Amino acid sequence: MNNKPLLHHALTTTLLLVLSFAELRAAEEAAKNDWQIDNATLTVVPSFQQLADGHWRERTPRNGHTFLEVRGTLNVAGDGSFGPHRLATAGLLAGAGAAPIAAKLLAVGANSGICRYLRAPIGAGNETTAKLGDDREMAILRENSDDGPLLLRMHARSVELCMVFELPEAPPPSLRWSFAQRTMPLSVSAAATSNAATQTTTAASNSGLVASAAAAAASFSVPPPGPRAISAPLLWSALALAALALLGGITLQRRWRRRRLAIAARSDGHSESSSALDIPRVSAKHQPKHFASVEPEGGAGQLQFHSAMAALRLGDWEQANALFGEAIAAGLTPTFEAGAWSLRGETMLNDHDLVGATNCYLRALSCPGVTAEAALPAASQLAAIYRQLRLRRDAQKMEALRALINPFADDIGPQHLALIARLAKELKHKRRTRILARLVP
């Protein structure tokens, strides 16, 4: 008797039963951890408190912009595991429409007397975690890629979730809150109807923030780093030797750099190529703290500016670059000049001029009339450029500037990242070739 068909049938049946059981368990787990947001409210706030570098810092809106704070009680079934959910899905909808309004998500946090907010993590694969008390936890994390989205993950059966959005104008009369493919109606709180009352409440909360620092740390705290103990004499000796080695390395590096500059100065054939391959670095003037609002008029070079914008949209990088240069030379108002430098950097980058693009982006950031609209793409592109060139300090400065403007802004797209990586590799190759040309007669 042939038992192969029976054995095959038995194995197939067993496999189907295992798969069905696994799907059933997954469905049960999903049902156990189902969630909903109740009592969602909307408030116009003059500022909000955000954790940065271990301290609570107050953020205020730019001129003409409005901060909207939405909050609601998040209830999670099962073991309280929530997410991770993409924060890019968070938005505000007007009336019964499905299209989101022009509101930027600035911060996410939880209510512990007042809403306090976390900073988004900088760099791929990092996360910012806060303890909410009673074994509750909230984390904002970025996926393990340079252009990975920000995600929100929590472990709490119930928590009052808070989000702050920035609007460039006054909010419409009726709004809804959307997040993770769900939509919640928003009721306007009493604080939103009275700006004076809102300012009074916020001032009182801020004044009590220092007095209640111990309670706030217990209810909303970022886990501190592990303790560091340095006591062994052997360890102190190792630190001293490491310091001496570091000083020696710095001295040798400076001597080698002076020698290289001297060789470049003596060699007329390589002086121009040396300047063309030198990447500019970040200084204090390239890290603005305040941003202007876009002016209605562009100045004498406004016509060339709009012509350059048209060429940019058509992908004519060379023409756009030339027209932006003409617009700047003809004269632009401060905010239009900053925008022209930032957009000119985009044209140069697409035209494969990495050093020129870096110069333009830094020039945009140093303009006195720099706007958030001009600074955000410049900082994002510069962060990627410096990361590819292994200039980590400069990259961190630009990532911090990007987080200051909008901590939830996505990184640049994969196509731009690939272009920057290729241009950075070519620049490194040209530098090595230049050095070999100087050393080898």
Coordinates of C-alpha atoms in Angstrom, one line a residue:
M1 CA 0.0 0.0 0.0
N2 CA 1.3 3.4 -1.0
N3 CA 1.3 5.8 2.0
K4 CA 2.8 8.8 0.2
P5 CA -0.5 10.4 -0.7
L6 CA -1.8 10.0 2.8
L7 CA 1.4 11.5 4.3
H8 CA 1.3 14.4 1.8
H9 CA -2.3 15.1 2.7
A10 CA -1.5 14.9 6.5
L11 CA 1.4 17.3 6.1
T12 CA -0.6 19.8 4.0
T13 CA -3.5 19.7 6.6
T14 CA -1.1 20.3 9.5
L15 CA 0.5 23.2 7.7
L16 CA -2.8 24.8 7.0
L17 CA -3.9 24.4 10.6
V18 CA -0.7 26.0 11.8
L19 CA -1.0 29.0 9.4
S20 CA -4.7 29.4 10.4
F21 CA -3.8 29.3 14.1
A22 CA -1.0 31.9 13.6
E23 CA -3.4 34.2 11.7
L24 CA -6.0 33.8 14.4
R25 CA -3.4 34.7 17.1
A26 CA -2.3 37.7 15.2
A27 CA -5.9 38.9 14.8
E28 CA -6.5 38.4 18.5
E29 CA -3.3 40.4 19.4
A30 CA -4.3 43.2 17.1
A31 CA -7.8 43.3 18.6
K32 CA -6.3 43.2 22.2
N33 CA -4.1 46.3 21.4
D34 CA -6.8 48.3 19.6
W35 CA -6.8 52.0 20.4
Q36 CA -8.9 55.1 20.3
I37 CA -8.6 58.8 21.1
D38 CA -11.4 60.3 23.1
N39 CA -12.2 63.9 24.2
A40 CA -10.0 65.5 21.6
T41 CA -9.7 69.3 22.0
L42 CA -8.1 72.2 20.2
T43 CA -6.4 75.2 21.8
V44 CA -4.6 78.2 20.3
V45 CA -1.4 78.6 22.4
P46 CA 1.2 81.4 22.4
S47 CA 4.0 79.0 23.2
F48 CA 4.9 75.4 24.3
Q49 CA 7.6 73.7 26.4
Q50 CA 9.9 71.3 24.6
L51 CA 12.7 69.2 26.1
A52 CA 16.1 70.1 24.5
D53 CA 19.6 69.2 25.9
G54 CA 18.0 68.1 29.2
H55 CA 16.2 71.4 29.8
W56 CA 12.6 72.6 29.1
R57 CA 12.8 75.4 26.5
E58 CA 9.9 77.7 25.4
R59 CA 9.1 77.9 21.7
T60 CA 7.1 80.7 20.3
P61 CA 5.6 81.1 16.8
R62 CA 7.1 83.1 14.0
N63 CA 5.5 86.5 13.1
G64 CA 2.1 85.9 11.6
H65 CA 2.0 82.2 12.4
T66 CA -0.2 80.4 15.0
F67 CA 0.4 77.5 17.3
L68 CA -2.5 75.0 17.6
E69 CA -2.3 72.5 20.4
V70 CA -4.5 69.4 20.1
R71 CA -4.8 66.8 22.9
G72 CA -6.9 63.8 23.5
T73 CA -7.0 60.8 25.8
L74 CA -5.4 57.8 24.1
N75 CA -6.8 54.5 25.4
V76 CA -5.0 51.3 24.3
A77 CA -6.5 47.9 24.9
G78 CA -4.5 44.7 25.8
D79 CA -1.1 45.3 27.2
G80 CA -1.0 49.0 26.2
S81 CA 1.4 48.6 23.3
F82 CA 0.8 51.4 20.8
G83 CA 2.6 51.7 17.5
P84 CA 5.0 52.4 16.1
H85 CA 3.0 54.8 13.9
R86 CA 4.3 57.2 11.4
L87 CA 4.1 60.8 12.6
A88 CA 3.8 62.0 8.9
T89 CA 0.2 60.7 9.1
A90 CA -0.7 63.4 11.7
G91 CA -2.5 66.4 10.3
L92 CA -5.5 68.7 10.6
L93 CA -8.5 68.5 8.3
A94 CA -10.9 71.4 7.7
G95 CA -14.6 70.8 8.1
A96 CA -15.8 67.6 6.4
G97 CA -13.0 67.6 3.8
A98 CA -10.4 64.9 3.5
A99 CA -7.5 67.1 2.4
P100 CA -5.2 68.3 5.2
I101 CA -4.7 72.1 5.7
A102 CA -1.3 73.7 5.6
A103 CA -0.3 72.8 9.2
K104 CA 3.1 71.6 10.1
L105 CA 3.6 69.1 13.0
L106 CA 6.2 70.6 15.3
A107 CA 6.2 68.5 18.5
V108 CA 4.6 65.5 20.2
G109 CA 4.3 65.0 23.9
A110 CA 2.1 64.1 26.8
N111 CA 0.1 66.0 29.4
S112 CA 1.5 66.1 33.0
G113 CA -0.3 69.1 34.3
I114 CA 0.6 70.9 31.1
C115 CA 1.6 69.5 27.8
R116 CA 5.4 68.9 27.5
Y117 CA 7.0 67.9 24.3
L118 CA 10.0 65.8 23.2
R119 CA 12.5 66.8 20.6
A120 CA 12.7 64.5 17.5
P121 CA 15.9 62.4 17.4
I122 CA 18.6 63.5 15.0
G123 CA 20.2 60.9 12.8
A124 CA 19.1 57.5 11.5
G125 CA 18.3 54.7 13.9
N126 CA 18.1 57.0 17.0
E127 CA 15.2 57.6 19.4
T128 CA 14.1 59.9 22.2
T129 CA 12.4 58.2 25.1
A130 CA 10.5 59.7 28.1
K131 CA 9.1 58.0 31.2
L132 CA 5.5 59.1 32.0
G133 CA 5.2 57.3 35.3
D134 CA 3.3 54.2 36.3
D135 CA 5.4 52.1 33.9
R136 CA 4.2 54.2 31.0
E137 CA 6.7 55.2 28.3
M138 CA 6.7 57.3 25.1
A139 CA 9.4 57.2 22.4
I140 CA 10.0 59.1 19.1
L141 CA 12.3 57.1 16.8
R142 CA 13.7 57.3 13.3
E143 CA 14.1 54.3 11.1
N144 CA 17.5 52.9 10.3
S145 CA 18.0 54.9 7.1
D146 CA 19.0 58.5 6.3
D147 CA 15.6 59.3 4.9
G148 CA 13.6 57.2 7.3
P149 CA 10.4 58.6 8.7
L150 CA 9.8 59.5 12.4
L151 CA 7.6 57.0 14.3
L152 CA 5.7 57.3 17.6
R153 CA 5.7 54.3 20.0
M154 CA 4.2 54.1 23.5
H155 CA 3.5 51.6 26.2
A156 CA 0.5 52.9 28.2
R157 CA -3.0 51.8 28.7
S158 CA -4.1 55.5 28.9
V159 CA -2.3 58.7 28.3
E160 CA -3.3 62.2 27.3
L161 CA -1.5 62.7 23.9
C162 CA -0.5 66.2 22.8
M163 CA 0.6 67.5 19.5
V164 CA 1.5 71.1 18.3
F165 CA 0.9 72.3 14.8
E166 CA 2.0 75.6 13.2
L167 CA -0.3 77.4 10.8
P168 CA 0.8 80.3 8.6
E169 CA -2.5 82.0 9.2
A170 CA -5.6 82.0 11.5
P171 CA -7.2 78.5 11.8
P172 CA -10.5 77.7 10.1
P173 CA -13.6 77.6 12.4
S174 CA -14.0 73.8 12.2
L175 CA -11.1 71.3 12.3
R176 CA -10.6 67.5 12.7
W177 CA -7.5 65.7 13.9
S178 CA -6.2 62.8 11.8
F179 CA -3.5 60.3 12.9
A180 CA -2.6 56.8 11.8
Q181 CA -5.5 56.5 9.3
R182 CA -8.1 57.6 12.0
T183 CA -9.9 60.9 12.3
M184 CA -11.2 62.5 15.5
P185 CA -13.5 65.5 15.8
L186 CA -12.0 68.5 17.7
S187 CA -13.9 70.6 20.2
V188 CA -12.5 74.1 20.8
S189 CA -11.5 74.5 24.4
A190 CA -12.2 77.6 26.4
A191 CA -8.6 78.7 26.2
A192 CA -8.8 78.9 22.5
T193 CA -11.6 81.5 22.6
S194 CA -9.7 83.9 24.8
N195 CA -6.1 84.7 24.0
A196 CA -5.6 86.7 27.2
A197 CA -6.7 83.7 29.2
T198 CA -4.4 81.5 27.3
Q199 CA -1.4 83.8 27.9
T200 CA -2.3 84.0 31.6
T201 CA -2.5 80.2 31.9
T202 CA 0.7 79.7 30.1
A203 CA 2.6 82.3 32.1
A204 CA 1.3 80.6 35.3
S205 CA 2.4 77.2 34.1
N206 CA 5.8 78.6 33.1
S207 CA 6.3 80.3 36.5
G208 CA 5.5 77.1 38.3
L209 CA 7.7 75.0 36.1
V210 CA 10.8 75.7 38.1
A211 CA 9.1 75.2 41.4
S212 CA 7.7 71.8 40.4
A213 CA 10.8 70.6 38.6
A214 CA 11.1 67.5 40.9
A215 CA 7.5 66.5 40.3
A216 CA 7.9 67.0 36.5
A217 CA 11.0 65.0 36.5
A218 CA 9.2 62.1 38.2
S219 CA 6.2 62.2 35.8
F220 CA 7.9 63.1 32.5
S221 CA 11.6 62.4 32.4
V222 CA 14.2 61.3 29.9
P223 CA 16.3 58.4 31.2
P224 CA 19.7 59.7 32.3
P225 CA 22.9 58.1 31.0
G226 CA 24.5 55.4 33.1
P227 CA 26.8 56.4 36.0
R228 CA 30.5 57.0 35.2
A229 CA 33.0 56.2 37.9
I230 CA 36.7 57.1 37.4
S231 CA 38.8 56.2 40.4
A232 CA 41.6 53.7 39.4
P233 CA 45.1 55.2 39.1
L234 CA 45.6 53.0 36.1
L235 CA 42.7 54.6 34.3
W236 CA 44.0 58.1 35.1
S237 CA 47.3 57.2 33.6
A238 CA 45.7 55.9 30.5
L239 CA 43.7 59.1 30.2
A240 CA 46.9 61.2 30.5
L241 CA 48.7 59.1 27.9
A242 CA 45.6 59.5 25.6
A243 CA 45.7 63.2 26.1
L244 CA 49.4 63.4 25.2
A245 CA 48.8 61.3 22.1
L246 CA 45.9 63.5 21.1
L247 CA 48.0 66.7 21.5
G248 CA 50.8 65.1 19.5
G249 CA 48.5 64.1 16.8
I250 CA 47.0 67.6 16.6
T251 CA 50.5 69.1 16.4
L252 CA 51.5 66.8 13.6
Q253 CA 48.3 67.4 11.7
R254 CA 48.8 71.2 11.9
R255 CA 52.4 70.9 10.7
W256 CA 51.3 68.7 7.8
R257 CA 48.6 71.1 6.9
R258 CA 51.0 74.1 6.9
R259 CA 53.4 72.2 4.7
R260 CA 50.6 71.3 2.3
L261 CA 49.5 74.9 2.1
A262 CA 53.1 76.0 1.5
I263 CA 53.4 73.5 -1.3
A264 CA 50.1 74.7 -2.8
A265 CA 51.3 78.4 -2.6
R266 CA 54.6 77.6 -4.4
S267 CA 52.8 75.6 -7.1
D268 CA 51.0 78.0 -9.5
G269 CA 49.7 75.1 -11.5
H270 CA 47.5 73.8 -8.6
S271 CA 46.4 76.9 -6.8
E272 CA 43.1 77.3 -8.6
S273 CA 42.2 73.6 -8.3
S274 CA 43.0 73.8 -4.5
S275 CA 40.4 76.5 -3.9
A276 CA 37.9 74.7 -6.2
L277 CA 38.1 71.6 -4.1
D278 CA 38.0 73.2 -0.7
I279 CA 34.6 72.5 0.9
P280 CA 33.4 75.5 3.1
R281 CA 32.7 74.8 6.8
V282 CA 30.0 75.9 9.2
S283 CA 30.5 78.9 11.5
A284 CA 28.3 80.8 13.9
K285 CA 26.8 83.0 11.2
H286 CA 25.4 80.0 9.5
Q287 CA 23.3 78.9 12.5
P288 CA 20.5 81.5 12.7
K289 CA 18.1 81.4 15.7
H290 CA 15.3 83.5 14.3
F291 CA 13.7 83.6 10.9
A292 CA 12.0 86.4 8.9
S293 CA 8.6 86.3 7.2
V294 CA 8.6 86.3 3.4
E295 CA 8.2 89.8 2.0
P296 CA 5.5 90.5 -0.6
E297 CA 8.0 92.2 -3.0
G298 CA 11.2 91.0 -4.4
G299 CA 13.0 94.2 -5.3
A300 CA 14.8 95.2 -8.6
G301 CA 15.7 91.6 -9.4
Q302 CA 12.2 90.1 -9.0
L303 CA 11.7 89.5 -12.7
Q304 CA 14.9 87.5 -13.0
F305 CA 14.0 85.7 -9.8
H306 CA 10.7 84.5 -11.3
S307 CA 12.4 83.6 -14.6
A308 CA 14.9 81.5 -12.6
M309 CA 12.1 79.7 -10.8
A310 CA 10.5 78.8 -14.1
A311 CA 13.9 77.5 -15.4
L312 CA 14.3 75.5 -12.2
R313 CA 10.9 73.9 -12.6
L314 CA 11.8 72.9 -16.2
G315 CA 15.1 71.3 -15.0
D316 CA 17.3 73.8 -16.9
W317 CA 19.9 74.0 -14.1
E318 CA 22.5 76.1 -16.0
Q319 CA 19.9 78.7 -17.0
A320 CA 18.4 78.8 -13.6
N321 CA 21.8 79.3 -12.0
A322 CA 22.6 82.2 -14.3
L323 CA 19.2 83.9 -13.7
F324 CA 19.5 83.6 -9.9
G325 CA 22.9 85.2 -10.2
E326 CA 21.5 88.1 -12.2
A327 CA 18.6 88.5 -9.8
I328 CA 21.0 88.8 -6.8
A329 CA 23.2 91.2 -8.8
A330 CA 20.2 93.4 -9.7
G331 CA 19.2 93.6 -6.1
L332 CA 16.6 91.7 -4.1
T333 CA 14.8 92.3 -0.8
P334 CA 16.5 90.5 2.2
T335 CA 14.1 87.5 2.3
F336 CA 14.1 87.1 -1.5
E337 CA 17.9 87.2 -1.5
A338 CA 18.1 84.4 1.0
G339 CA 15.6 82.4 -1.0
A340 CA 17.6 83.0 -4.2
W341 CA 20.8 81.7 -2.6
S342 CA 19.1 78.6 -1.3
L343 CA 17.5 77.9 -4.7
R344 CA 20.7 78.6 -6.5
G345 CA 22.3 76.0 -4.3
E346 CA 19.7 73.5 -5.5
T347 CA 20.5 74.3 -9.2
M348 CA 24.2 73.8 -8.6
L349 CA 23.7 70.6 -6.8
N350 CA 21.6 69.2 -9.7
D351 CA 24.3 70.5 -12.0
H352 CA 26.9 68.4 -10.1
D353 CA 28.7 71.3 -8.5
L354 CA 29.0 70.1 -4.8
V355 CA 31.3 72.8 -3.6
G356 CA 29.3 75.6 -5.3
A357 CA 26.1 74.3 -3.9
T358 CA 27.6 74.2 -0.4
N359 CA 28.7 77.8 -0.7
C360 CA 25.2 78.9 -1.9
Y361 CA 23.4 77.1 1.0
L362 CA 25.8 78.6 3.6
R363 CA 25.3 82.0 2.0
A364 CA 21.5 81.6 2.3
L365 CA 21.9 80.8 6.0
S366 CA 24.1 83.8 6.7
C367 CA 21.6 86.3 5.0
P368 CA 20.0 88.7 7.5
G369 CA 16.6 88.1 6.0
V370 CA 16.8 84.3 6.0
T371 CA 13.4 82.6 6.2
A372 CA 12.4 79.2 7.5
E373 CA 11.4 78.3 3.9
A374 CA 14.9 79.0 2.7
A375 CA 16.8 77.7 5.7
L376 CA 15.1 74.3 6.0
P377 CA 16.1 72.9 2.6
A378 CA 19.6 74.4 2.9
A379 CA 20.2 72.9 6.3
S380 CA 18.8 69.5 5.1
Q381 CA 21.1 69.4 2.1
L382 CA 24.1 70.6 4.0
A383 CA 23.6 67.9 6.7
A384 CA 23.6 65.2 4.0
I385 CA 26.7 66.7 2.2
Y386 CA 28.7 66.9 5.4
R387 CA 27.7 63.4 6.5
Q388 CA 28.9 62.0 3.2
L389 CA 32.2 64.0 3.5
R390 CA 32.7 62.6 7.1
L391 CA 32.5 66.1 8.6
R392 CA 30.4 65.0 11.5
R393 CA 30.5 68.2 13.6
D394 CA 29.3 70.3 10.6
A395 CA 26.6 67.7 9.9
Q396 CA 25.4 67.8 13.5
K397 CA 25.2 71.6 13.4
M398 CA 23.0 71.5 10.3
E399 CA 20.9 68.7 11.7
A400 CA 20.4 70.7 14.9
L401 CA 19.4 73.7 12.8
R402 CA 16.9 71.6 10.8
A403 CA 15.4 70.3 14.1
L404 CA 15.1 73.9 15.3
I405 CA 13.1 74.9 12.2
N406 CA 10.9 71.8 12.1
P407 CA 12.0 68.8 14.2
F408 CA 9.6 66.5 12.3
A409 CA 10.7 67.5 8.8
D410 CA 11.7 64.4 6.7
D411 CA 15.2 64.0 5.4
I412 CA 15.9 64.6 1.7
G413 CA 14.8 61.9 -0.8
P414 CA 16.8 58.9 -1.8
Q415 CA 17.6 60.3 -5.3
H416 CA 19.2 63.4 -3.8
L417 CA 21.1 61.3 -1.3
A418 CA 22.4 59.1 -4.0
L419 CA 23.5 62.2 -6.0
I420 CA 25.2 63.7 -3.0
A421 CA 27.0 60.4 -2.2
R422 CA 28.3 60.2 -5.8
L423 CA 29.4 63.8 -5.9
A424 CA 31.2 63.5 -2.5
K425 CA 33.0 60.3 -3.7
E426 CA 34.2 62.2 -6.9
L427 CA 35.3 65.1 -4.8
K428 CA 37.4 62.8 -2.5
H429 CA 38.9 61.2 -5.6
K430 CA 39.9 64.6 -7.0
R431 CA 41.5 65.6 -3.6
R432 CA 43.6 62.4 -3.5
T433 CA 44.7 63.0 -7.1
R434 CA 45.7 66.6 -6.3
I435 CA 47.7 65.5 -3.2
L436 CA 49.5 62.8 -5.2
A437 CA 50.3 65.3 -8.0
R438 CA 52.0 67.5 -5.4
L439 CA 54.0 64.8 -3.7
V440 CA 55.1 62.9 -6.9
P441 CA 57.2 65.1 -9.2

